[in-house]
Coordinates of C-alpha atoms in Angstrom, one line a residue:
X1 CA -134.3 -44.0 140.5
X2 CA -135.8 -47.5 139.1
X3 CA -133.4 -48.3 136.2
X4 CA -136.7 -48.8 134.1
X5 CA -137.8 -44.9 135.1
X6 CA -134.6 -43.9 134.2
X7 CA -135.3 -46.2 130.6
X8 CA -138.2 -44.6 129.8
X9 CA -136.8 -41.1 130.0
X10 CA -134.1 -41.7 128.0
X11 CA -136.5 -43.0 125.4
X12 CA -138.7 -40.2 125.8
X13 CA -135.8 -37.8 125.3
X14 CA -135.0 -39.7 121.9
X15 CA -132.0 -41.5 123.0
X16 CA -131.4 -45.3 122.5
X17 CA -130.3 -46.8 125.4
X18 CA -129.0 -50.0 124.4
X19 CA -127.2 -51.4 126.9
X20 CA -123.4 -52.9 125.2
X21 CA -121.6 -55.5 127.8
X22 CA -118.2 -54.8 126.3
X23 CA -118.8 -50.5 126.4
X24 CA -120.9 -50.4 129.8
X25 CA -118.8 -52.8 131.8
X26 CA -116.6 -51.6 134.9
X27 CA -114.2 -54.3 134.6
X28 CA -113.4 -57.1 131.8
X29 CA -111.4 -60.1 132.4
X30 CA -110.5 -62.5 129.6
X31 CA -110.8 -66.1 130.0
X32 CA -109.6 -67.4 126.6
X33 CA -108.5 -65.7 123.1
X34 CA -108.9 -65.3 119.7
X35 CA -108.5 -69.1 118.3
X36 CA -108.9 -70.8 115.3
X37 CA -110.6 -74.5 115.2
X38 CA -111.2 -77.0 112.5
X39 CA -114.7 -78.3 112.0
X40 CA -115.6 -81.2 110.8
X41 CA -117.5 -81.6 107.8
X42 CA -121.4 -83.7 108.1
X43 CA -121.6 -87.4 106.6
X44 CA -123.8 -86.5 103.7
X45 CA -124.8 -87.9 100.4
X46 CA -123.5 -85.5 97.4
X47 CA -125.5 -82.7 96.8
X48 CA -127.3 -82.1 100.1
X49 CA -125.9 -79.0 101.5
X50 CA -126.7 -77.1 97.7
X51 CA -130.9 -78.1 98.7
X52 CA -131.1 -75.8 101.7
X53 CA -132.9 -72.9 100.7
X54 CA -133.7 -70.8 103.9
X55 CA -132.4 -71.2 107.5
X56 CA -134.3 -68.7 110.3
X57 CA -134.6 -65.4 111.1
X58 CA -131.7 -66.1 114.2
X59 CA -129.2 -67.3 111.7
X60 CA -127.7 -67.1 108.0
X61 CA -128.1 -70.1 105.4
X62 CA -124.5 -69.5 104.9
X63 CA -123.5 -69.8 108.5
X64 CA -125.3 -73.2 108.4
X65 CA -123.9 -74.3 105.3
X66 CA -120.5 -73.9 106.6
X67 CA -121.5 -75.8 110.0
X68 CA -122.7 -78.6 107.9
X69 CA -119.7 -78.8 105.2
X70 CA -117.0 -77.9 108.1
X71 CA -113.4 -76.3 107.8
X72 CA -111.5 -73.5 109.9
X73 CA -113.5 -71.4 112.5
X74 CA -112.4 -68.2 113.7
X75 CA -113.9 -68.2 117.7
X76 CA -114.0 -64.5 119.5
X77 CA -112.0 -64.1 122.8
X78 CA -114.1 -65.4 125.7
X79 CA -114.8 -62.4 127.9
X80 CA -116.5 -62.1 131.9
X81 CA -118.0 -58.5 132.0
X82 CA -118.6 -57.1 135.2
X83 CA -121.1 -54.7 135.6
X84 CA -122.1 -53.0 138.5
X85 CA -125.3 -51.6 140.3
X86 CA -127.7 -54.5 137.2
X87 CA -130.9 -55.0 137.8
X88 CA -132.5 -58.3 136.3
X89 CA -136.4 -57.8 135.3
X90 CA -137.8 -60.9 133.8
X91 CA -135.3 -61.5 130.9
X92 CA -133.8 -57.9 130.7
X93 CA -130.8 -56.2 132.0
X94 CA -130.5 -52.7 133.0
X95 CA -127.7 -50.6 134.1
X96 CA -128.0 -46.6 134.5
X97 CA -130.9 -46.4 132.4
X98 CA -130.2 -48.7 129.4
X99 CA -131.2 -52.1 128.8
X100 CA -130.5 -55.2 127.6
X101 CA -133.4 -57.3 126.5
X102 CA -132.2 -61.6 125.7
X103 CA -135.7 -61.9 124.2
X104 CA -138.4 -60.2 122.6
X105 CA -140.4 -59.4 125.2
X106 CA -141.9 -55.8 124.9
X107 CA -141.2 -53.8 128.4
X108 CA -144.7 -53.2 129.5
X109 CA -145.6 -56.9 129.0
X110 CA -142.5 -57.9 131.3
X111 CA -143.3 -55.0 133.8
X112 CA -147.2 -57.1 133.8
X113 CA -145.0 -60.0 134.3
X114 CA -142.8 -58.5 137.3
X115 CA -145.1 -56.3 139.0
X116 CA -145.9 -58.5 142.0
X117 CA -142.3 -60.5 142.1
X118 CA -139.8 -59.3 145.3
X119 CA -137.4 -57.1 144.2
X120 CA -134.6 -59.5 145.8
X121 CA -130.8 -58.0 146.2
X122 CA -127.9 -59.9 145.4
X123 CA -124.1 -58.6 146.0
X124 CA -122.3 -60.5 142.7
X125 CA -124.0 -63.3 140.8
X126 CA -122.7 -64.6 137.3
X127 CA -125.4 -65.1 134.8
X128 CA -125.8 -68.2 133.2
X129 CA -129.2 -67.5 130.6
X130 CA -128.5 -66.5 127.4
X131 CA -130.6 -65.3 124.2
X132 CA -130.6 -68.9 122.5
X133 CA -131.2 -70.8 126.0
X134 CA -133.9 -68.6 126.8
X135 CA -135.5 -69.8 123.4
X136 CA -134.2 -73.0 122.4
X137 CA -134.4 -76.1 125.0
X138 CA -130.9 -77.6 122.9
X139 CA -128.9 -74.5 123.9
X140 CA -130.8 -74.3 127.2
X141 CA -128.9 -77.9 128.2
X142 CA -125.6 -77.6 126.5
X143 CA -124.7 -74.1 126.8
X144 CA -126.5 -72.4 129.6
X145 CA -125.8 -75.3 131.8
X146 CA -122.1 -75.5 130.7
X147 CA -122.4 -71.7 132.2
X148 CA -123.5 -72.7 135.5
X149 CA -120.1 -75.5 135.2
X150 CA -117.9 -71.9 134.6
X151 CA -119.5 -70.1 137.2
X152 CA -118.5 -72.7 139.5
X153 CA -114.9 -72.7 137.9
X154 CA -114.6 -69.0 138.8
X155 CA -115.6 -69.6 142.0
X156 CA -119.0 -67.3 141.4
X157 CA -122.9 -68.0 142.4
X158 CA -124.5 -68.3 139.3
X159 CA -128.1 -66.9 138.6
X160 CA -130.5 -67.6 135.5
X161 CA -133.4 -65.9 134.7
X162 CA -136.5 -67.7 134.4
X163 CA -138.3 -68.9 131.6
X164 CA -142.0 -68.6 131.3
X165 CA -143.3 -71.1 130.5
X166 CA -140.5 -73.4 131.6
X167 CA -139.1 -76.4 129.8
X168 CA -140.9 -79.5 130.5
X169 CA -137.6 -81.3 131.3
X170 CA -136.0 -78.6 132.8
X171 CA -136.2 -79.2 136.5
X172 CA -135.2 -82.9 136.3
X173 CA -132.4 -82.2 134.2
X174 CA -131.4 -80.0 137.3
X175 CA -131.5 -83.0 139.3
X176 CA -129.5 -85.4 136.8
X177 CA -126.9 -83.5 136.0
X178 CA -126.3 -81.6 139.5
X179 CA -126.8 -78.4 138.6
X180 CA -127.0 -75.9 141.4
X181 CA -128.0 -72.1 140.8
X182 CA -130.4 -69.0 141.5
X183 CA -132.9 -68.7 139.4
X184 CA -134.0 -64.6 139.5
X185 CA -137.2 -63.1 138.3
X186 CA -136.5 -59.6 139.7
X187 CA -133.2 -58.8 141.3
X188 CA -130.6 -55.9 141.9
X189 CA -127.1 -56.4 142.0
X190 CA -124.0 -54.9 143.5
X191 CA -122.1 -57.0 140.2
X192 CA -123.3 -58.7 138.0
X193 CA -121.1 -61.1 135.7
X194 CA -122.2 -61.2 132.1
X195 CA -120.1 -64.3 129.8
X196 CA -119.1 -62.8 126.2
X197 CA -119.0 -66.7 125.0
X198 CA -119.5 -67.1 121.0
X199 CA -119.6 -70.2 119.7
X200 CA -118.3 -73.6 120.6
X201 CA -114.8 -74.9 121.4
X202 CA -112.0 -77.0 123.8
X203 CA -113.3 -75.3 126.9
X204 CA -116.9 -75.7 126.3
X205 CA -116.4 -78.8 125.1
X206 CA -114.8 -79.7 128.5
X207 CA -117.8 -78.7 130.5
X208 CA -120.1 -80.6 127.9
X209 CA -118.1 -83.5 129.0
X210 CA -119.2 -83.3 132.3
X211 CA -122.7 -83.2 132.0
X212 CA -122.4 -86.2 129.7
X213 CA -120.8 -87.6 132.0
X214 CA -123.3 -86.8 134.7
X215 CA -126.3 -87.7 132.6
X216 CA -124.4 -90.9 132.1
X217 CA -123.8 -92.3 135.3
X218 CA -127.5 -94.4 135.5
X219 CA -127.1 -97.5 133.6
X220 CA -129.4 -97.7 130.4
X221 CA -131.4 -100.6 128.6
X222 CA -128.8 -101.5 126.2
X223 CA -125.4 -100.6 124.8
X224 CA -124.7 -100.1 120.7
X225 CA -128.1 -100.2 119.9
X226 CA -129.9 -97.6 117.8
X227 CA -132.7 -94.8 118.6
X228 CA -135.2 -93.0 116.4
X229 CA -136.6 -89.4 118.0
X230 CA -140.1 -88.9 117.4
X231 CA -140.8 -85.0 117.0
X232 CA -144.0 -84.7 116.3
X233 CA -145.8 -81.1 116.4
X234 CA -143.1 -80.1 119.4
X235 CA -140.9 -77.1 119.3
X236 CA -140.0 -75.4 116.0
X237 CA -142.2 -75.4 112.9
X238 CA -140.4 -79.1 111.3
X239 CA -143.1 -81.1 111.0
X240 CA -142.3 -84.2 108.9
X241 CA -145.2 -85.0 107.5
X242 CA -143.7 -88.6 106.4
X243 CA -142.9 -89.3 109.9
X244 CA -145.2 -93.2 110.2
X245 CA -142.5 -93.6 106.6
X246 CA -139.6 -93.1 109.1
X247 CA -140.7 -94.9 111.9
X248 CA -141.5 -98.4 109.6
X249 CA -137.9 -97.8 108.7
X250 CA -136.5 -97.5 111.8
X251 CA -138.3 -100.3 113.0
X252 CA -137.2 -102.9 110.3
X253 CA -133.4 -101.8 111.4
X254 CA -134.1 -103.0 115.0
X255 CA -134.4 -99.0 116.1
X256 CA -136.1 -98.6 119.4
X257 CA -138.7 -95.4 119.3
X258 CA -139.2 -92.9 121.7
X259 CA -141.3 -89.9 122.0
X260 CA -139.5 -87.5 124.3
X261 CA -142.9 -84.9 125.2
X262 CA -144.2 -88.4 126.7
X263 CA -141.0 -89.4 129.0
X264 CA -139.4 -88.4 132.1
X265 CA -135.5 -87.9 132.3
X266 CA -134.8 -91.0 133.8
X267 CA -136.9 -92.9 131.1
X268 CA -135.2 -90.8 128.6
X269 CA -131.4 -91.4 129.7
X270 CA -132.3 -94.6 130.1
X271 CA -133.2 -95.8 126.4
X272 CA -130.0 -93.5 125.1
X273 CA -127.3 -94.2 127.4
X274 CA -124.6 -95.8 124.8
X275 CA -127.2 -95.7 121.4
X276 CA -124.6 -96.3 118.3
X277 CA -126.8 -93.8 116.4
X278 CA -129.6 -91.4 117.4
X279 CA -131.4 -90.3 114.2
X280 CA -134.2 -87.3 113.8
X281 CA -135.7 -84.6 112.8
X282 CA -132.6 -82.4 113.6
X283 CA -133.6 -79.9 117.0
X284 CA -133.9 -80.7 120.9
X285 CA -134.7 -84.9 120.8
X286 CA -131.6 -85.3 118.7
X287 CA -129.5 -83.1 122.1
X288 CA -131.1 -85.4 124.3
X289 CA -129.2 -87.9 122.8
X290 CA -125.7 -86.3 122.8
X291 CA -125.6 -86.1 126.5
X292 CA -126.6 -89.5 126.8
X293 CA -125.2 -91.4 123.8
X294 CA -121.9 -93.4 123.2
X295 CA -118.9 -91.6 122.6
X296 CA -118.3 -94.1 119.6
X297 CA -121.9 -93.2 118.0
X298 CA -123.2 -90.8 115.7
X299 CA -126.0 -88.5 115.2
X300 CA -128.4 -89.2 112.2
X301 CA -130.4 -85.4 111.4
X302 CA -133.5 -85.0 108.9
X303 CA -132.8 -81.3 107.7
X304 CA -135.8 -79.0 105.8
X305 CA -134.4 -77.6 103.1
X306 CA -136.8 -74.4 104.1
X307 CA -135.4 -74.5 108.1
X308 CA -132.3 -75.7 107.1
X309 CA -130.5 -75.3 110.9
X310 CA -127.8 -77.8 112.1
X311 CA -127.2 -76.3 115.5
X312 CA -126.7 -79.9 117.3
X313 CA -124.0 -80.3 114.8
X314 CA -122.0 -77.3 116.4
X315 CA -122.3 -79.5 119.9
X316 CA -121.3 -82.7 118.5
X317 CA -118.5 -81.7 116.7
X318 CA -116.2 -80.2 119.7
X319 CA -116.9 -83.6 121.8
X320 CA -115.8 -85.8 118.3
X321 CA -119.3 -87.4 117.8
X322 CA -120.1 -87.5 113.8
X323 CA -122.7 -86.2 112.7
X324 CA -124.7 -87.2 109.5
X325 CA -127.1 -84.9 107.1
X326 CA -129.8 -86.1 105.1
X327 CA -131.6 -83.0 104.0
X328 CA -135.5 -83.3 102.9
X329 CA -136.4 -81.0 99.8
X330 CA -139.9 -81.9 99.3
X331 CA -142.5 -79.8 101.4
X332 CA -142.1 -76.4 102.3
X333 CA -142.4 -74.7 106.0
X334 CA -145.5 -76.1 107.1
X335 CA -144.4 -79.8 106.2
X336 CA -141.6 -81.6 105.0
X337 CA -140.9 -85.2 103.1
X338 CA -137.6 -86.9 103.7
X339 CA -136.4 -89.4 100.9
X340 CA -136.7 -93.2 102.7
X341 CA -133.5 -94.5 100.0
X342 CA -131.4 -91.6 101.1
X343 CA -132.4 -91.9 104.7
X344 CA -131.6 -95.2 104.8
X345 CA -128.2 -94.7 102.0
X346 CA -127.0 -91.7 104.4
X347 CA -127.4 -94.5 107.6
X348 CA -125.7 -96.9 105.7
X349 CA -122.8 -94.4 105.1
X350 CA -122.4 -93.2 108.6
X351 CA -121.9 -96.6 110.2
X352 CA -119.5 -97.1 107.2
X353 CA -117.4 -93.8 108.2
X354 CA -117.5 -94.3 112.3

């Protein structure tokens, strides 16, 4: 029977068939344990972290908080699930009747979506997508790539789901950083390998190394120099309305200014290989500068008090680049001020500290 048939009965019976990795797995193999690590606290001005008033609907404002101020961090066992007789549909997993969706894509819409896709059959794959990747371009080139680096590790064909639409720098980042790997609209397999991976640490951090060391190997403009991310209306709702403020500012410091929705890769790597500082709204431009900064630099991010979410933070801090927080109160969610004097005093202190 199709594993969505089987779904729909189950729902039509008034079960919940939720599919849980750990409970509906065949076989579990631990890669790593329970371990503690030490974060490191932001570069901040006093009193930043106590202006954040909201985070998202993904996250907790006190998760964040403790990214940003740092201290010990309890990370879960890193698990490989194997589970047999999967089917992939769009961004969903099934197994005997219960699924797994990784986004919020309703079934009917995804079944409109798959209808006329091959139904291709695969023996073992390890998938590589996760919920945040599938959503966030940041966690898209950190962590689900640092997946495909495992699957390789393990010695297993890794697959990915696709994104509709896909990331605008996606494919070239495929290129750059050597990344080879099935991507699967529809597809049954005889096992499929699901990563239990939660949160950052040495290991990950390894494999980020390695795709900052690929995205490095071009040669860039300039060495030590520092860069200022335009962001614009892209992504998540942070628009900073005194953006022209920041840009004057940047200018007067000798930053160079780029706009990442108007370059290619290359262009990109190219004006951030080695950058002492890459500063910005904090989101996706500001992780296009960890994988191609120096490993002496720092990253400079403009937090919304009403979005306040420091995810590059959780990347930069297991490869021992600093991160620094100025956190803009004024505005609310459909606009945002940043202070110039503590933009500029929270620069100042950064290049002090590193």
């Amino acid at each position: 029977m199709d594993q969505r048939l089987a779904y729909f009965f189950k729902r039509l019976s008034g079960q919940r068939p939720v599919l849980d990795f750990e409970r509906d797995s065949d076989d579990t193999l631990e890669l790593a344990p329970t371990r503690t690590i030490m974060r490191p606290a932001g570069i901040m001005l006093p009193g930043q972290v106590e202006r954040a008033r909201y985070a998202m609907p993904s996250t907790t404002l006190e998760f964040q908080k403790s990214v940003a101020c740092g201290g010990p961090v309890v990370v879960p066992p890193t698990r490989v699930h194997t589970l047999r007789r999967a089917r992939i549909e769009k961004a969903s997993i099934y197994v005997s009747g219960k699924r797994k969706p990784l986004t919020g894509m309703g079934i009917l819409k995804e079944v409109g979506q798959t209808r006329k896709a091959d139904l291709r059959a695969i023996p073992r794959g390890l998938l590589v997508s996760t919920r945040q990747g599938l959503t966030y371009f940041g966690d898209w080139l950190f962590e689900n790539n640092s997946r495909v680096l495992l699957a390789e590790e393990l010695g297993e064909q890794p697959v990915s789901m696709i994104r509709t639409p896909p990331y605008a720098h996606g494919a070239h980042y495929d290129q750059q950083l050597q990344l080879n790997y099935r991507k699967i609209e529809r597809a049954v397999f005889s096992e499929l390998l699901v990563v239990e991976d939660w949160g950052h640490h040495q290991e990950k951090a390894a494999r980020y190394r390695v795709l900052r060391d690929r995205a490095r190997k071009s040669k860039g403009r300039d060495q030590g120099h520092d860069v200022f991310v335009v962001r614009g209306r892209s992504g998540q709702a942070r628009h900073l309305l005194n953006e022209e403020a920041c840009i004057r500012w940047a200018r007067e410091r000798n930053f160079s200014i780029i706009d990442p929705t108007k370059m290619t890769v290359a262009e990109l790597l190219h004006e951030l290989r080695d950058a002492r500082c890459v500063a910005g709204v904090e989101g996706s431009g500001l992780l296009h500068g960890l994988l191609a900064m120096a490993p002496e630099g720092f990253l400079l991010a403009i937090v919304a008090a009403d979005r306040f979410v420091v995810g590059s933070k959780e990347y930069a801090d297991v490869i021992d680049i600093p991160v620094a927080l100025v956190v803009a109160d004024k505005g609310d969610l459909n606009g945002f001020e940043v202070n110039i004097e503590e933009l500029n005093a929270t620069y100042e202190l950064a290049l002090a500290a590193v």
